[in-house]
Each structure stands twice: as structure tokens, then as C-alpha cells.
């Protein structure tokens, strides 16, 4: 049961998702009302899914605080990954389910922008993308992938994993191409793709929750702002709150049987300093500079 990658359309597609990515690309029909939460793995996907879900459903659930779906379901269940939806045996019944889903539909994906289905690119559906500074992203990925055996290859030392990361070898990587694909699209079509960084979301959650809501076409009214709707969303989606919910503490998610608690290890910016040697810092800084500087995409390091 080894975990391999295929180099597919210039990215490292995990073998277990290969069929799904292909089916998704061929079969998915986007609707103009769809929302897609896209991310590079270990960049805050689950957080952005929770925020997006809460924003989109804020009116429906504002009076139901004790019964909010996020209190009883993991965000990955509320906002399913295309890679999981299209990974089963019976694609056609899945497609039928999708067409019957209540609108607006919200999905998640790790698929790089160029490999998304044409209907996502060409419809008016909206994409919110999140990535994270490569230093924290690497540490988060290393901790995570070493925890979810037996799905992963084999346990990698920090140095081995770092070498792979520097060469862009991680699922859905290279990380720089993944970020740049969505970055460039967000510049070319700012009404199509909203590009977020984990550290920014952490630094000023209020500002970014408002900008996501505006981008998705469901801005908060003055009354909602005055009634603390934004603060409630931030609290509900906070690391402390989500991590402690029973639904996120016990049980597993998906075919791989990933323990849900592994989605909430630390939730901080800047933890990389506890892992990086000076030479690792120098090496990754150089790669970031080399790969990203021309694009204008940069990360302010919190060290
Ligand atoms: P750490 O490994 O640094 O703790 P993803 O959802 O893409 O897999 O990203 C996982 C990272 O997001 C983990 O980082 C996790 O702790 C963090 N995370 C999960 N929920 C969060 C939340 N509500 N707020 C902030 N960070 C969160």
C-alpha cells in the first residue's frame, strides 16, 4: 500500500487521487453559483473551508448558533474535496448527487489552477485560494505526513523531507507552481480568484473574512456587522474552537482513514524556527527568492 506520485500535467499527483483528478477534470460541470476553496496542502484549507461555509450560510444559521453545522460536522465533510467526490467507484451517481445539491454549492480542491476543469475556469463560479509561507508549510506537511501512516511512503527524516520539498516534490507540488498558478489568475481575473495567505488571515482575520464575503458576493450588511456576525464567524472558525469540538477530536476522515485530530496540530505562524537550521533557512530563502521574486508574490517571515 505505498503512496506514490505521478507527474501529471506538471504537478505531483498522489497516485490515490490520480483517477479522481482525471474524472473531475473531465466530468465536473460548474455552475455560476459555485464556490471553490482551493489550496496547497497544509496551508489552512480546513480553516478557509470553515470560514467560507460560515459566510455563505451566515443568514441561514445566524439564529441557530447552537446548531451550526460546523459544531457537528468536520469542515471537510461540509465542503467536500473534488478529489474525494470523484475518487469513488460510482462516478455517475456522484454526478447525479452533485447536480441535486442545494445551491450555492461549495467544494474544496488541491488541484493546481491549470488542471482545473474548463467549466470551473469558464463559468462565473468563484475561487478562494489559500497558501502559506513555505517555511511553515513545510513543517506542517512534514509533521502531518509522518503522522498519517500507513498512507504515506515511509517515515522521512526532517532532512530527507526538506530535500524533497526544496525540489518541489510533495503532493500537488511543486509548491511554487501551485501558488503561481492561482496568483497569476488572481491578478488577471481578480473577480474570479481571491488569493489569500495563511499568515495574513491569522494577522487580521476580521479584515479577510470581510473581503472573502465581499468577493463571494455576500458582503455583510451594516446591521450584521453591528450585530457581531463577523466576530461570531471568527470565533466559530478559530483554531481553539474547532480543535476542541468533539467532531474534530475523534473519528477519521476519508478513505485513507486520517484521524481528524491531525488536522489541528498547532495552528500558528512562525513555528518553523523551531525546526530550521541556519543552512536550511538559507537554502529555502534562496529558493523562495528564485522562484517567486519575479511574480511579485512574497511572504513576510515571522521569525
Ligand atoms: P500546523 O500544522 O502548523 O498546526 P490544512 O487545513 O491545509 O491541512 O492546513 C493545516 C494547518 O492549518 C495546520 O497547521 C493546522 O493546525 C492549521 N489550522 C487548522 N485549523 C485552523 C484554524 N481554525 N485556524 C488557524 N489554523 C488552523
Coordinates of C-alpha atoms and ligand atoms in Angstrom, one line a residue:
X1 CA 0.0 0.0 0.0
X2 CA 2.6 2.5 -0.9
X3 CA 2.0 6.1 -1.6
X4 CA 3.3 7.3 -4.9
X5 CA 3.2 10.4 -7.1
X6 CA 2.6 10.6 -10.8
X7 CA 4.0 13.6 -12.6
X8 CA 0.7 14.6 -14.3
X9 CA 0.3 17.9 -16.2
X10 CA 3.4 19.2 -14.4
X11 CA 2.4 18.5 -10.9
X12 CA 2.9 15.6 -8.5
X13 CA -0.4 13.9 -8.3
X14 CA -0.8 11.4 -5.5
X15 CA -1.4 8.0 -7.1
X16 CA -4.5 7.6 -4.9
X17 CA -6.1 10.7 -6.4
X18 CA -4.9 10.3 -10.0
X19 CA -8.2 8.8 -11.2
X20 CA -10.2 11.3 -9.3
X21 CA -8.3 14.3 -10.7
X22 CA -8.9 13.0 -14.2
X23 CA -12.5 12.3 -13.7
X24 CA -13.1 15.6 -12.0
X25 CA -11.4 17.4 -14.9
X26 CA -13.5 15.5 -17.5
X27 CA -16.8 15.3 -15.8
X28 CA -17.4 18.2 -13.4
X29 CA -19.9 20.8 -14.6
X30 CA -19.5 24.0 -12.6
X31 CA -22.4 26.3 -12.0
X32 CA -22.1 30.1 -11.9
X33 CA -23.2 30.0 -8.3
X34 CA -20.5 27.5 -7.1
X35 CA -17.7 28.4 -4.7
X36 CA -14.4 26.6 -4.7
X37 CA -11.9 26.7 -1.8
X38 CA -8.5 25.9 -3.4
X39 CA -5.3 25.4 -1.6
X40 CA -1.9 23.9 -1.5
X41 CA -2.0 21.1 1.1
X42 CA -1.2 22.1 4.7
X43 CA -1.9 25.8 4.1
X44 CA -5.0 26.4 6.1
X45 CA -7.5 24.6 3.9
X46 CA -9.7 23.4 6.7
X47 CA -9.8 26.9 8.2
X48 CA -10.8 28.6 4.9
X49 CA -13.4 25.9 4.3
X50 CA -14.9 26.7 7.7
X51 CA -14.8 30.4 7.1
X52 CA -16.3 30.2 3.6
X53 CA -19.0 27.8 4.7
X54 CA -20.0 30.2 7.6
X55 CA -20.0 33.2 5.4
X56 CA -22.1 31.7 2.6
X57 CA -24.6 30.3 5.2
X58 CA -24.4 33.2 7.6
X59 CA -28.0 34.3 7.2
X60 CA -29.4 30.8 7.3
X61 CA -27.6 29.9 10.6
X62 CA -27.3 33.3 12.3
X63 CA -30.2 32.5 14.6
X64 CA -29.1 28.9 15.2
X65 CA -25.8 29.4 16.9
X66 CA -26.1 26.2 19.0
X67 CA -27.0 24.2 15.9
X68 CA -24.5 25.5 13.5
X69 CA -23.4 22.7 11.1
X70 CA -19.8 23.4 12.0
X71 CA -20.4 22.3 15.5
X72 CA -21.5 18.8 14.4
X73 CA -19.5 18.2 11.2
X74 CA -15.9 18.5 10.2
X75 CA -15.3 21.3 7.6
X76 CA -14.1 18.6 5.1
X77 CA -17.5 17.0 5.3
X78 CA -19.3 20.2 4.8
X79 CA -17.1 21.3 2.0
X80 CA -16.1 18.1 0.2
X81 CA -12.9 17.8 -1.9
X82 CA -13.4 17.2 -5.6
X83 CA -10.6 14.7 -5.3
X84 CA -12.8 12.6 -2.9
X85 CA -16.1 13.1 -4.7
X86 CA -14.6 11.8 -7.9
X87 CA -12.5 9.1 -6.3
X88 CA -15.2 6.5 -5.7
X89 CA -16.3 3.7 -8.0
X90 CA -19.7 5.1 -8.9
X91 CA -18.9 8.4 -10.5
X92 CA -22.3 8.7 -12.2
X93 CA -24.3 8.5 -9.1
X94 CA -21.9 11.1 -7.6
X95 CA -22.5 13.4 -10.6
X96 CA -26.2 13.0 -10.0
X97 CA -25.8 13.9 -6.3
X98 CA -23.8 16.9 -7.3
X99 CA -26.5 18.2 -9.7
X100 CA -29.1 17.8 -6.9
X101 CA -27.1 19.6 -4.3
X102 CA -28.6 22.7 -2.9
X103 CA -27.1 25.9 -4.2
X104 CA -24.8 27.6 -3.6
X105 CA -22.5 24.5 -3.7
X106 CA -19.1 24.8 -2.0
X107 CA -16.2 22.5 -2.9
X108 CA -12.6 22.1 -2.0
X109 CA -9.6 21.2 -4.2
X110 CA -5.9 20.9 -4.1
X111 CA -5.7 20.6 -7.9
X112 CA -3.5 23.3 -9.5
X113 CA -5.2 26.0 -11.5
X114 CA -4.1 24.9 -15.0
X115 CA -5.5 21.4 -14.4
X116 CA -9.0 22.5 -13.2
X117 CA -12.0 21.6 -15.4
X118 CA -12.7 24.0 -18.2
X119 CA -16.2 24.7 -16.7
X120 CA -14.6 26.0 -13.5
X121 CA -12.4 28.3 -15.4
X122 CA -15.0 29.5 -17.8
X123 CA -18.1 29.7 -15.6
X124 CA -18.7 32.6 -13.2
X125 CA -18.0 30.4 -10.2
X126 CA -15.6 31.9 -7.7
X127 CA -12.4 30.5 -6.3
X128 CA -10.8 31.5 -2.9
X129 CA -7.2 30.3 -2.7
X130 CA -5.0 30.0 0.4
X131 CA -1.3 29.3 0.6
X132 CA 1.2 29.6 3.4
X133 CA 4.8 30.7 3.7
X134 CA 6.9 27.8 2.5
X135 CA 8.7 27.5 5.9
X136 CA 5.6 26.8 8.0
X137 CA 4.1 24.9 5.1
X138 CA 7.0 22.5 5.0
X139 CA 7.0 21.9 8.8
X140 CA 3.2 21.4 8.8
X141 CA 3.5 18.9 5.9
X142 CA 6.4 17.0 7.5
X143 CA 4.6 16.6 10.8
X144 CA 1.3 15.7 9.1
X145 CA 2.7 13.2 6.6
X146 CA 4.7 11.4 9.2
X147 CA 1.6 11.1 11.3
X148 CA -0.8 9.6 8.8
X149 CA 0.9 6.3 8.1
X150 CA 0.2 3.9 6.5
X151 CA -0.9 6.2 3.7
X152 CA 2.5 7.9 3.4
X153 CA 5.6 6.3 1.9
X154 CA 7.6 5.7 4.9
X155 CA 8.7 7.9 7.7
X156 CA 11.1 10.6 6.4
X157 CA 13.6 12.4 8.5
X158 CA 13.3 16.2 8.5
X159 CA 16.4 16.4 6.2
X160 CA 15.0 13.9 3.7
X161 CA 11.6 15.6 3.6
X162 CA 13.3 19.0 3.3
X163 CA 15.3 17.9 0.3
X164 CA 12.2 16.7 -1.4
X165 CA 10.3 19.9 -0.6
X166 CA 13.1 22.0 -2.0
X167 CA 12.8 20.1 -5.2
X168 CA 9.1 20.7 -5.3
X169 CA 8.3 17.1 -4.5
X170 CA 5.2 16.9 -2.3
X171 CA 1.6 16.1 -3.2
X172 CA 0.2 18.7 -5.7
X173 CA 3.6 20.3 -5.8
X174 CA 5.9 22.0 -6.7
X175 CA 4.6 24.4 -4.2
X176 CA 5.9 27.4 -6.2
X177 CA 4.0 26.4 -9.4
X178 CA 0.8 25.8 -7.4
X179 CA 0.9 29.2 -5.8
X180 CA 1.9 30.9 -9.0
X181 CA -0.9 29.3 -11.0
X182 CA -3.5 30.8 -8.7
X183 CA -1.5 34.0 -8.1
X184 CA -1.3 34.8 -11.8
X185 CA -5.0 34.1 -12.3
X186 CA -5.9 36.3 -9.3
X187 CA -4.1 39.2 -11.0
X188 CA -5.5 38.5 -14.4
X189 CA -9.0 38.0 -13.1
X190 CA -9.4 39.5 -9.6
X191 CA -13.2 38.8 -9.7
X192 CA -12.5 35.1 -10.3
X193 CA -9.7 34.2 -7.8
X194 CA -9.1 35.7 -4.4
X195 CA -5.6 34.9 -3.3
X196 CA -5.0 34.6 0.5
X197 CA -2.1 33.9 2.7
X198 CA -2.4 32.0 5.9
X199 CA -0.3 34.5 7.9
X200 CA -2.4 37.4 6.7
X201 CA -5.6 35.6 7.6
X202 CA -4.1 34.9 11.0
X203 CA -2.9 38.5 11.5
X204 CA -6.2 40.2 10.6
X205 CA -8.9 37.7 10.4
X206 CA -11.7 40.3 10.6
X207 CA -10.4 42.2 7.5
X208 CA -10.0 39.0 5.5
X209 CA -13.4 37.5 6.5
X210 CA -15.0 40.7 5.2
X211 CA -13.0 40.6 2.0
X212 CA -13.9 37.0 1.4
X213 CA -17.6 37.8 1.9
X214 CA -17.4 40.7 -0.4
X215 CA -15.5 38.7 -3.0
X216 CA -18.1 35.8 -2.9
X217 CA -20.9 38.3 -3.4
X218 CA -22.3 38.1 0.1
X219 CA -21.0 41.1 1.9
X220 CA -22.1 41.7 5.4
X221 CA -24.8 44.4 5.9
X222 CA -24.1 47.2 8.4
X223 CA -26.7 45.6 10.7
X224 CA -24.9 42.2 10.6
X225 CA -21.6 43.9 11.3
X226 CA -23.2 45.7 14.3
X227 CA -24.8 42.5 15.5
X228 CA -21.4 40.8 15.8
X229 CA -21.9 38.4 12.9
X230 CA -18.3 38.7 11.8
X231 CA -17.0 38.1 15.3
X232 CA -19.2 35.0 15.7
X233 CA -17.8 33.6 12.5
X234 CA -14.2 34.2 13.6
X235 CA -14.9 32.6 16.9
X236 CA -16.7 29.6 15.4
X237 CA -13.8 29.0 13.0
X238 CA -11.0 29.7 15.3
X239 CA -8.3 27.1 15.9
X240 CA -9.1 26.9 19.6
X241 CA -12.8 26.3 19.0
X242 CA -12.5 23.9 16.1
X243 CA -9.8 21.8 17.7
X244 CA -11.9 21.2 20.8
X245 CA -15.1 20.2 19.1
X246 CA -15.8 16.5 19.6
X247 CA -16.4 16.1 15.9
X248 CA -12.9 17.2 15.2
X249 CA -11.2 15.4 18.0
X250 CA -12.3 11.9 17.4
X251 CA -13.0 9.7 14.4
X252 CA -11.5 9.6 11.0
X253 CA -12.0 11.3 7.6
X254 CA -12.0 9.9 4.1
X255 CA -10.8 6.7 2.5
X256 CA -7.4 6.9 3.9
X257 CA -8.8 7.0 7.5
X258 CA -7.0 10.1 8.5
X259 CA -7.6 10.8 12.2
X260 CA -9.4 14.1 12.3
X261 CA -7.4 15.4 15.2
X262 CA -4.4 15.5 12.8
X263 CA -6.0 18.5 11.0
X264 CA -5.4 20.7 14.1
X265 CA -1.8 20.3 15.4
X266 CA -0.7 23.8 16.3
X267 CA -2.3 26.5 14.1
X268 CA 0.4 29.1 14.4
X269 CA 2.6 31.3 12.2
X270 CA 6.3 31.1 12.7
X271 CA 6.7 27.6 14.2
X272 CA 9.3 26.8 11.6
X273 CA 12.0 28.5 13.6
X274 CA 11.9 25.5 16.0
X275 CA 12.8 23.2 13.2
X276 CA 15.1 25.0 10.8
X277 CA 18.9 25.1 11.0
X278 CA 20.6 28.2 9.6
X279 CA 21.6 26.3 6.4
X280 CA 18.0 25.2 5.8
X281 CA 16.8 28.8 6.3
X282 CA 19.4 30.0 3.8
X283 CA 18.5 27.3 1.3
X284 CA 14.8 27.8 1.4
X285 CA 15.0 31.6 1.4
X286 CA 17.1 31.3 -1.8
X287 CA 14.5 29.1 -3.5
X288 CA 11.7 31.4 -2.5
X289 CA 13.6 34.3 -4.0
X290 CA 14.5 32.4 -7.1
X291 CA 11.0 31.0 -7.8
X292 CA 8.7 33.8 -6.7
X293 CA 10.5 37.2 -6.8
X294 CA 9.7 38.0 -10.4
X295 CA 6.0 37.3 -9.8
X296 CA 5.6 39.8 -7.1
X297 CA 4.4 37.1 -4.7
X298 CA 6.2 37.3 -1.4
X299 CA 5.9 36.2 2.2
X300 CA 6.8 38.3 5.2
X301 CA 8.6 35.9 7.5
X302 CA 7.5 35.9 11.2
X303 CA 10.6 34.7 12.9
Ligands
LIG1 P1 0.1 23.4 11.7 O1 0.5 22.1 11.1 O2 1.1 24.4 11.6 O3 -0.5 23.3 13.1 P2 -4.7 22.2 6.0 O4 -6.0 22.5 6.5 O5 -4.4 22.9 4.7 O6 -4.3 20.8 6.1 O7 -3.6 23.1 6.9 C1 -3.3 22.6 8.2 C2 -2.8 23.7 9.1 O8 -3.8 24.6 9.4 C3 -2.3 23.1 10.4 O9 -1.1 23.9 10.7 C4 -3.5 23.4 11.3 O10 -3.1 23.5 12.7 C5 -3.9 24.8 10.8 N1 -5.3 25.1 11.1 C6 -6.3 24.3 11.2 N2 -7.4 24.9 11.6 C7 -7.1 26.2 11.8 C8 -7.8 27.3 12.3 N3 -9.1 27.3 12.6 N4 -7.1 28.5 12.5 C9 -5.8 28.5 12.2 N5 -5.1 27.5 11.7 C10 -5.7 26.3 11.6

